[in-house]
Amino acid sequence: MRLLEKYKKQVIPAMKAEFGYRHNLAVPKIIKVVLNTGIGKFRGEAKIIEEIERSFALISGQKPVFTLAKKAIASFKTREGMKVGLMVSLRGKLMYDFLERLICLALPRSRDFHGLSSRAFDAKGNLTIGLKEHIIFPEISHEEVKTIFSFEISVVTNAKTKEEGLILLKLLGFPIKV
């Protein structure tokens, strides 16, 4: 839980000095991390979907949930209620453990990584990262992987502006290029 300790000991005082918050509870924090992937192109292949589900569970430390299509779209060959993706929401200790592995191990291992763009933040200070390969995480054994899939990571904060969220995550150690 080094990230949580860093938040309490370093980030809170720095954010209070930067933005003039009166007390610690007013300082923005990370609320949850959401991992999301689509399995539409592997629709008929149950073994590949099972492998993706197992890999997602290893990466996140939590069992993923299938997301269902809300409406039928003929061009995507989907029907309402069809399984189209996997999703995991992380909070608390699991969230901080995942973020530590993401910052310290996974992102530096990704190919041609030069830092996260500040354009990846939305107006409320939430960060969304798209990863092209799931094999950058150390939990995944390269020998056992048959299918490489991409997924999205959304770091949700309770910051009110983009600038607050950017500075919060930069102080926590996210490799953000300016």
PDB file of C-alpha atoms in Angstrom:
ATOM      1  CA  MET A   1       0.000   0.000   0.000  1.00  0.00           C
ATOM      2  CA  ARG A   2       2.875   2.335  -0.762  1.00  0.00           C
ATOM      3  CA  LEU A   3       0.691   4.397  -3.110  1.00  0.00           C
ATOM      4  CA  LEU A   4      -1.875   5.088  -0.382  1.00  0.00           C
ATOM      5  CA  GLU A   5       0.882   6.099   2.054  1.00  0.00           C
ATOM      6  CA  LYS A   6       2.379   8.389  -0.587  1.00  0.00           C
ATOM      7  CA  TYR A   7      -1.060   9.950  -1.072  1.00  0.00           C
ATOM      8  CA  LYS A   8      -1.467  10.620   2.658  1.00  0.00           C
ATOM      9  CA  LYS A   9       2.082  11.845   3.379  1.00  0.00           C
ATOM     10  CA  GLN A  10       3.087  13.704   0.194  1.00  0.00           C
ATOM     11  CA  VAL A  11       0.145  14.307  -2.137  1.00  0.00           C
ATOM     12  CA  ILE A  12      -2.336  15.768   0.366  1.00  0.00           C
ATOM     13  CA  PRO A  13       0.082  18.479   1.654  1.00  0.00           C
ATOM     14  CA  ALA A  14       1.238  19.313  -1.896  1.00  0.00           C
ATOM     15  CA  MET A  15      -2.347  19.589  -3.192  1.00  0.00           C
ATOM     16  CA  LYS A  16      -3.359  21.723  -0.182  1.00  0.00           C
ATOM     17  CA  ALA A  17      -0.468  24.102  -0.913  1.00  0.00           C
ATOM     18  CA  GLU A  18      -1.162  24.173  -4.666  1.00  0.00           C
ATOM     19  CA  PHE A  19      -4.944  24.680  -4.590  1.00  0.00           C
ATOM     20  CA  GLY A  20      -5.522  26.089  -1.097  1.00  0.00           C
ATOM     21  CA  TYR A  21      -7.785  23.332   0.277  1.00  0.00           C
ATOM     22  CA  ARG A  22      -8.692  23.929   3.921  1.00  0.00           C
ATOM     23  CA  HIS A  23      -8.799  20.288   5.079  1.00  0.00           C
ATOM     24  CA  ASN A  24      -7.671  16.848   3.957  1.00  0.00           C
ATOM     25  CA  LEU A  25     -11.101  15.615   2.868  1.00  0.00           C
ATOM     26  CA  ALA A  26     -11.382  18.396   0.288  1.00  0.00           C
ATOM     27  CA  VAL A  27      -8.312  17.087  -1.564  1.00  0.00           C
ATOM     28  CA  PRO A  28      -9.270  15.001  -4.633  1.00  0.00           C
ATOM     29  CA  LYS A  29      -8.553  11.268  -4.563  1.00  0.00           C
ATOM     30  CA  ILE A  30      -8.888   8.222  -6.775  1.00  0.00           C
ATOM     31  CA  ILE A  31     -12.315   6.671  -6.348  1.00  0.00           C
ATOM     32  CA  LYS A  32     -12.079   3.600  -8.599  1.00  0.00           C
ATOM     33  CA  VAL A  33     -10.250   2.027 -11.523  1.00  0.00           C
ATOM     34  CA  VAL A  34     -12.273   0.387 -14.304  1.00  0.00           C
ATOM     35  CA  LEU A  35     -10.758  -2.143 -16.719  1.00  0.00           C
ATOM     36  CA  ASN A  36     -12.731  -2.792 -19.889  1.00  0.00           C
ATOM     37  CA  THR A  37     -12.266  -4.887 -23.037  1.00  0.00           C
ATOM     38  CA  GLY A  38     -14.389  -5.897 -25.989  1.00  0.00           C
ATOM     39  CA  ILE A  39     -14.723  -9.537 -27.048  1.00  0.00           C
ATOM     40  CA  GLY A  40     -16.871  -8.999 -30.114  1.00  0.00           C
ATOM     41  CA  LYS A  41     -14.341 -10.280 -32.648  1.00  0.00           C
ATOM     42  CA  PHE A  42     -13.979 -13.543 -30.685  1.00  0.00           C
ATOM     43  CA  ARG A  43     -17.749 -14.026 -30.535  1.00  0.00           C
ATOM     44  CA  GLY A  44     -18.004 -17.715 -31.503  1.00  0.00           C
ATOM     45  CA  GLU A  45     -14.779 -18.914 -29.877  1.00  0.00           C
ATOM     46  CA  ALA A  46     -15.576 -19.930 -26.297  1.00  0.00           C
ATOM     47  CA  LYS A  47     -12.020 -21.063 -25.443  1.00  0.00           C
ATOM     48  CA  ILE A  48     -10.525 -17.688 -26.414  1.00  0.00           C
ATOM     49  CA  ILE A  49     -13.183 -15.821 -24.421  1.00  0.00           C
ATOM     50  CA  GLU A  50     -12.425 -18.073 -21.440  1.00  0.00           C
ATOM     51  CA  GLU A  51      -8.680 -17.339 -21.816  1.00  0.00           C
ATOM     52  CA  ILE A  52      -9.375 -13.576 -21.954  1.00  0.00           C
ATOM     53  CA  GLU A  53     -11.568 -13.853 -18.847  1.00  0.00           C
ATOM     54  CA  ARG A  54      -8.814 -15.772 -17.004  1.00  0.00           C
ATOM     55  CA  SER A  55      -6.142 -13.237 -18.045  1.00  0.00           C
ATOM     56  CA  PHE A  56      -8.372 -10.329 -16.975  1.00  0.00           C
ATOM     57  CA  ALA A  57      -8.863 -11.977 -13.567  1.00  0.00           C
ATOM     58  CA  LEU A  58      -5.080 -12.444 -13.175  1.00  0.00           C
ATOM     59  CA  ILE A  59      -4.334  -8.836 -14.119  1.00  0.00           C
ATOM     60  CA  SER A  60      -6.990  -7.282 -11.888  1.00  0.00           C
ATOM     61  CA  GLY A  61      -7.099  -9.769  -9.009  1.00  0.00           C
ATOM     62  CA  GLN A  62     -10.883  -9.867  -9.284  1.00  0.00           C
ATOM     63  CA  LYS A  63     -13.375 -11.864 -11.367  1.00  0.00           C
ATOM     64  CA  PRO A  64     -14.537  -9.892 -14.439  1.00  0.00           C
ATOM     65  CA  VAL A  65     -18.173  -9.317 -15.354  1.00  0.00           C
ATOM     66  CA  PHE A  66     -19.540  -9.720 -18.880  1.00  0.00           C
ATOM     67  CA  THR A  67     -21.053  -6.602 -20.433  1.00  0.00           C
ATOM     68  CA  LEU A  68     -24.104  -7.059 -22.613  1.00  0.00           C
ATOM     69  CA  ALA A  69     -25.201  -5.255 -25.772  1.00  0.00           C
ATOM     70  CA  LYS A  70     -27.906  -2.703 -24.994  1.00  0.00           C
ATOM     71  CA  LYS A  71     -29.410  -2.812 -28.469  1.00  0.00           C
ATOM     72  CA  ALA A  72     -29.067  -4.751 -31.695  1.00  0.00           C
ATOM     73  CA  ILE A  73     -26.714  -3.334 -34.342  1.00  0.00           C
ATOM     74  CA  ALA A  74     -26.830  -5.193 -37.646  1.00  0.00           C
ATOM     75  CA  SER A  75     -23.504  -3.911 -38.987  1.00  0.00           C
ATOM     76  CA  PHE A  76     -21.703  -5.236 -35.866  1.00  0.00           C
ATOM     77  CA  LYS A  77     -23.765  -8.463 -35.948  1.00  0.00           C
ATOM     78  CA  THR A  78     -24.901  -8.001 -32.356  1.00  0.00           C
ATOM     79  CA  ARG A  79     -28.253  -8.609 -30.762  1.00  0.00           C
ATOM     80  CA  GLU A  80     -29.664  -7.130 -27.577  1.00  0.00           C
ATOM     81  CA  GLY A  81     -28.401  -8.998 -24.509  1.00  0.00           C
ATOM     82  CA  MET A  82     -25.410 -10.543 -26.327  1.00  0.00           C
ATOM     83  CA  LYS A  83     -22.049 -10.711 -24.473  1.00  0.00           C
ATOM     84  CA  VAL A  84     -19.810  -8.042 -26.048  1.00  0.00           C
ATOM     85  CA  GLY A  85     -17.166  -7.303 -23.415  1.00  0.00           C
ATOM     86  CA  LEU A  86     -15.606  -7.818 -20.010  1.00  0.00           C
ATOM     87  CA  MET A  87     -15.343  -5.273 -17.220  1.00  0.00           C
ATOM     88  CA  VAL A  88     -13.770  -5.051 -13.761  1.00  0.00           C
ATOM     89  CA  SER A  89     -14.236  -2.225 -11.221  1.00  0.00           C
ATOM     90  CA  LEU A  90     -11.495  -2.000  -8.604  1.00  0.00           C
ATOM     91  CA  ARG A  91     -11.743  -0.095  -5.328  1.00  0.00           C
ATOM     92  CA  GLY A  92      -9.759   0.040  -2.099  1.00  0.00           C
ATOM     93  CA  LYS A  93      -6.704  -2.179  -1.601  1.00  0.00           C
ATOM     94  CA  LEU A  94      -7.087  -4.035  -4.922  1.00  0.00           C
ATOM     95  CA  MET A  95      -7.209  -0.693  -6.740  1.00  0.00           C
ATOM     96  CA  TYR A  96      -4.007   0.600  -5.134  1.00  0.00           C
ATOM     97  CA  ASP A  97      -2.215  -2.732  -5.723  1.00  0.00           C
ATOM     98  CA  PHE A  98      -3.230  -2.662  -9.399  1.00  0.00           C
ATOM     99  CA  LEU A  99      -2.136   0.981  -9.821  1.00  0.00           C
ATOM    100  CA  GLU A 100       1.279   0.231  -8.283  1.00  0.00           C
ATOM    101  CA  ARG A 101       1.797  -2.647 -10.741  1.00  0.00           C
ATOM    102  CA  LEU A 102       0.593  -0.467 -13.617  1.00  0.00           C
ATOM    103  CA  ILE A 103       2.896   2.467 -12.810  1.00  0.00           C
ATOM    104  CA  CYS A 104       6.017   0.544 -11.726  1.00  0.00           C
ATOM    105  CA  LEU A 105       5.931  -2.593 -13.872  1.00  0.00           C
ATOM    106  CA  ALA A 106       3.474  -2.610 -16.769  1.00  0.00           C
ATOM    107  CA  LEU A 107       3.789   0.845 -18.343  1.00  0.00           C
ATOM    108  CA  PRO A 108       7.611   0.808 -18.440  1.00  0.00           C
ATOM    109  CA  ARG A 109       7.454  -2.638 -20.119  1.00  0.00           C
ATOM    110  CA  SER A 110       5.146  -1.471 -22.921  1.00  0.00           C
ATOM    111  CA  ARG A 111       6.697  -0.944 -26.317  1.00  0.00           C
ATOM    112  CA  ASP A 112       7.561   2.637 -27.382  1.00  0.00           C
ATOM    113  CA  PHE A 113       6.257   4.138 -24.135  1.00  0.00           C
ATOM    114  CA  HIS A 114       7.241   7.784 -23.623  1.00  0.00           C
ATOM    115  CA  GLY A 115       4.710   8.770 -20.953  1.00  0.00           C
ATOM    116  CA  LEU A 116       0.968   9.341 -20.774  1.00  0.00           C
ATOM    117  CA  SER A 117      -0.431  12.274 -22.697  1.00  0.00           C
ATOM    118  CA  SER A 118      -2.193  15.042 -20.799  1.00  0.00           C
ATOM    119  CA  ARG A 119      -4.896  14.798 -23.503  1.00  0.00           C
ATOM    120  CA  ALA A 120      -5.937  11.447 -21.979  1.00  0.00           C
ATOM    121  CA  PHE A 121      -7.715  13.384 -19.195  1.00  0.00           C
ATOM    122  CA  ASP A 122     -11.336  14.449 -19.469  1.00  0.00           C
ATOM    123  CA  ALA A 123     -12.794  17.725 -18.129  1.00  0.00           C
ATOM    124  CA  LYS A 124     -13.396  16.212 -14.654  1.00  0.00           C
ATOM    125  CA  GLY A 125      -9.810  14.961 -14.175  1.00  0.00           C
ATOM    126  CA  ASN A 126     -10.369  11.273 -15.006  1.00  0.00           C
ATOM    127  CA  LEU A 127      -7.615   9.438 -16.901  1.00  0.00           C
ATOM    128  CA  THR A 128      -8.276   6.866 -19.624  1.00  0.00           C
ATOM    129  CA  ILE A 129      -5.438   4.708 -20.950  1.00  0.00           C
ATOM    130  CA  GLY A 130      -5.652   2.263 -23.836  1.00  0.00           C
ATOM    131  CA  LEU A 131      -3.221  -0.663 -23.771  1.00  0.00           C
ATOM    132  CA  LYS A 132      -2.581  -2.606 -26.981  1.00  0.00           C
ATOM    133  CA  GLU A 133      -1.207  -5.752 -25.340  1.00  0.00           C
ATOM    134  CA  HIS A 134      -2.193  -7.385 -22.090  1.00  0.00           C
ATOM    135  CA  ILE A 135       1.105  -9.271 -21.891  1.00  0.00           C
ATOM    136  CA  ILE A 136       2.936  -6.255 -20.424  1.00  0.00           C
ATOM    137  CA  PHE A 137       1.663  -7.278 -16.982  1.00  0.00           C
ATOM    138  CA  PRO A 138       4.014  -9.607 -15.073  1.00  0.00           C
ATOM    139  CA  GLU A 139       1.176 -11.968 -14.049  1.00  0.00           C
ATOM    140  CA  ILE A 140       0.736 -13.101 -17.646  1.00  0.00           C
ATOM    141  CA  SER A 141       3.074 -15.872 -18.809  1.00  0.00           C
ATOM    142  CA  HIS A 142       4.178 -15.306 -22.406  1.00  0.00           C
ATOM    143  CA  GLU A 143       4.413 -19.051 -23.102  1.00  0.00           C
ATOM    144  CA  GLU A 144       0.785 -19.751 -22.204  1.00  0.00           C
ATOM    145  CA  VAL A 145      -0.761 -16.844 -24.166  1.00  0.00           C
ATOM    146  CA  LYS A 146      -2.490 -17.828 -27.398  1.00  0.00           C
ATOM    147  CA  THR A 147      -4.388 -14.599 -28.026  1.00  0.00           C
ATOM    148  CA  ILE A 148      -3.214 -11.060 -27.341  1.00  0.00           C
ATOM    149  CA  PHE A 149      -5.994  -8.582 -26.604  1.00  0.00           C
ATOM    150  CA  SER A 150      -6.146  -4.873 -25.878  1.00  0.00           C
ATOM    151  CA  PHE A 151      -8.064  -3.186 -23.098  1.00  0.00           C
ATOM    152  CA  GLU A 152      -8.825   0.168 -21.551  1.00  0.00           C
ATOM    153  CA  ILE A 153      -8.067   1.442 -18.053  1.00  0.00           C
ATOM    154  CA  SER A 154     -10.081   4.338 -16.614  1.00  0.00           C
ATOM    155  CA  VAL A 155      -8.815   5.978 -13.426  1.00  0.00           C
ATOM    156  CA  VAL A 156     -11.792   7.801 -11.898  1.00  0.00           C
ATOM    157  CA  THR A 157     -11.098  10.675  -9.496  1.00  0.00           C
ATOM    158  CA  ASN A 158     -13.361  13.085  -7.648  1.00  0.00           C
ATOM    159  CA  ALA A 159     -11.405  16.089  -8.937  1.00  0.00           C
ATOM    160  CA  LYS A 160     -13.489  19.000 -10.166  1.00  0.00           C
ATOM    161  CA  THR A 161     -11.190  20.126 -13.003  1.00  0.00           C
ATOM    162  CA  LYS A 162      -8.763  18.584 -15.470  1.00  0.00           C
ATOM    163  CA  GLU A 163      -5.850  20.422 -13.851  1.00  0.00           C
ATOM    164  CA  GLU A 164      -6.618  19.006 -10.381  1.00  0.00           C
ATOM    165  CA  GLY A 165      -6.795  15.452 -11.728  1.00  0.00           C
ATOM    166  CA  LEU A 166      -3.603  15.884 -13.749  1.00  0.00           C
ATOM    167  CA  ILE A 167      -1.605  17.184 -10.767  1.00  0.00           C
ATOM    168  CA  LEU A 168      -3.082  14.532  -8.430  1.00  0.00           C
ATOM    169  CA  LEU A 169      -2.014  11.648 -10.652  1.00  0.00           C
ATOM    170  CA  LYS A 170       1.355  13.235 -11.454  1.00  0.00           C
ATOM    171  CA  LEU A 171       2.104  13.577  -7.730  1.00  0.00           C
ATOM    172  CA  LEU A 172       1.118   9.923  -7.231  1.00  0.00           C
ATOM    173  CA  GLY A 173       3.797   8.913  -9.728  1.00  0.00           C
ATOM    174  CA  PHE A 174       1.938   8.436 -13.006  1.00  0.00           C
ATOM    175  CA  PRO A 175       4.402   9.015 -15.899  1.00  0.00           C
ATOM    176  CA  ILE A 176       2.583  11.976 -17.487  1.00  0.00           C
ATOM    177  CA  LYS A 177       4.380  14.017 -20.119  1.00  0.00           C
ATOM    178  CA  VAL A 178       3.507  17.694 -20.265  1.00  0.00           C
TER     179      VAL A 178
END
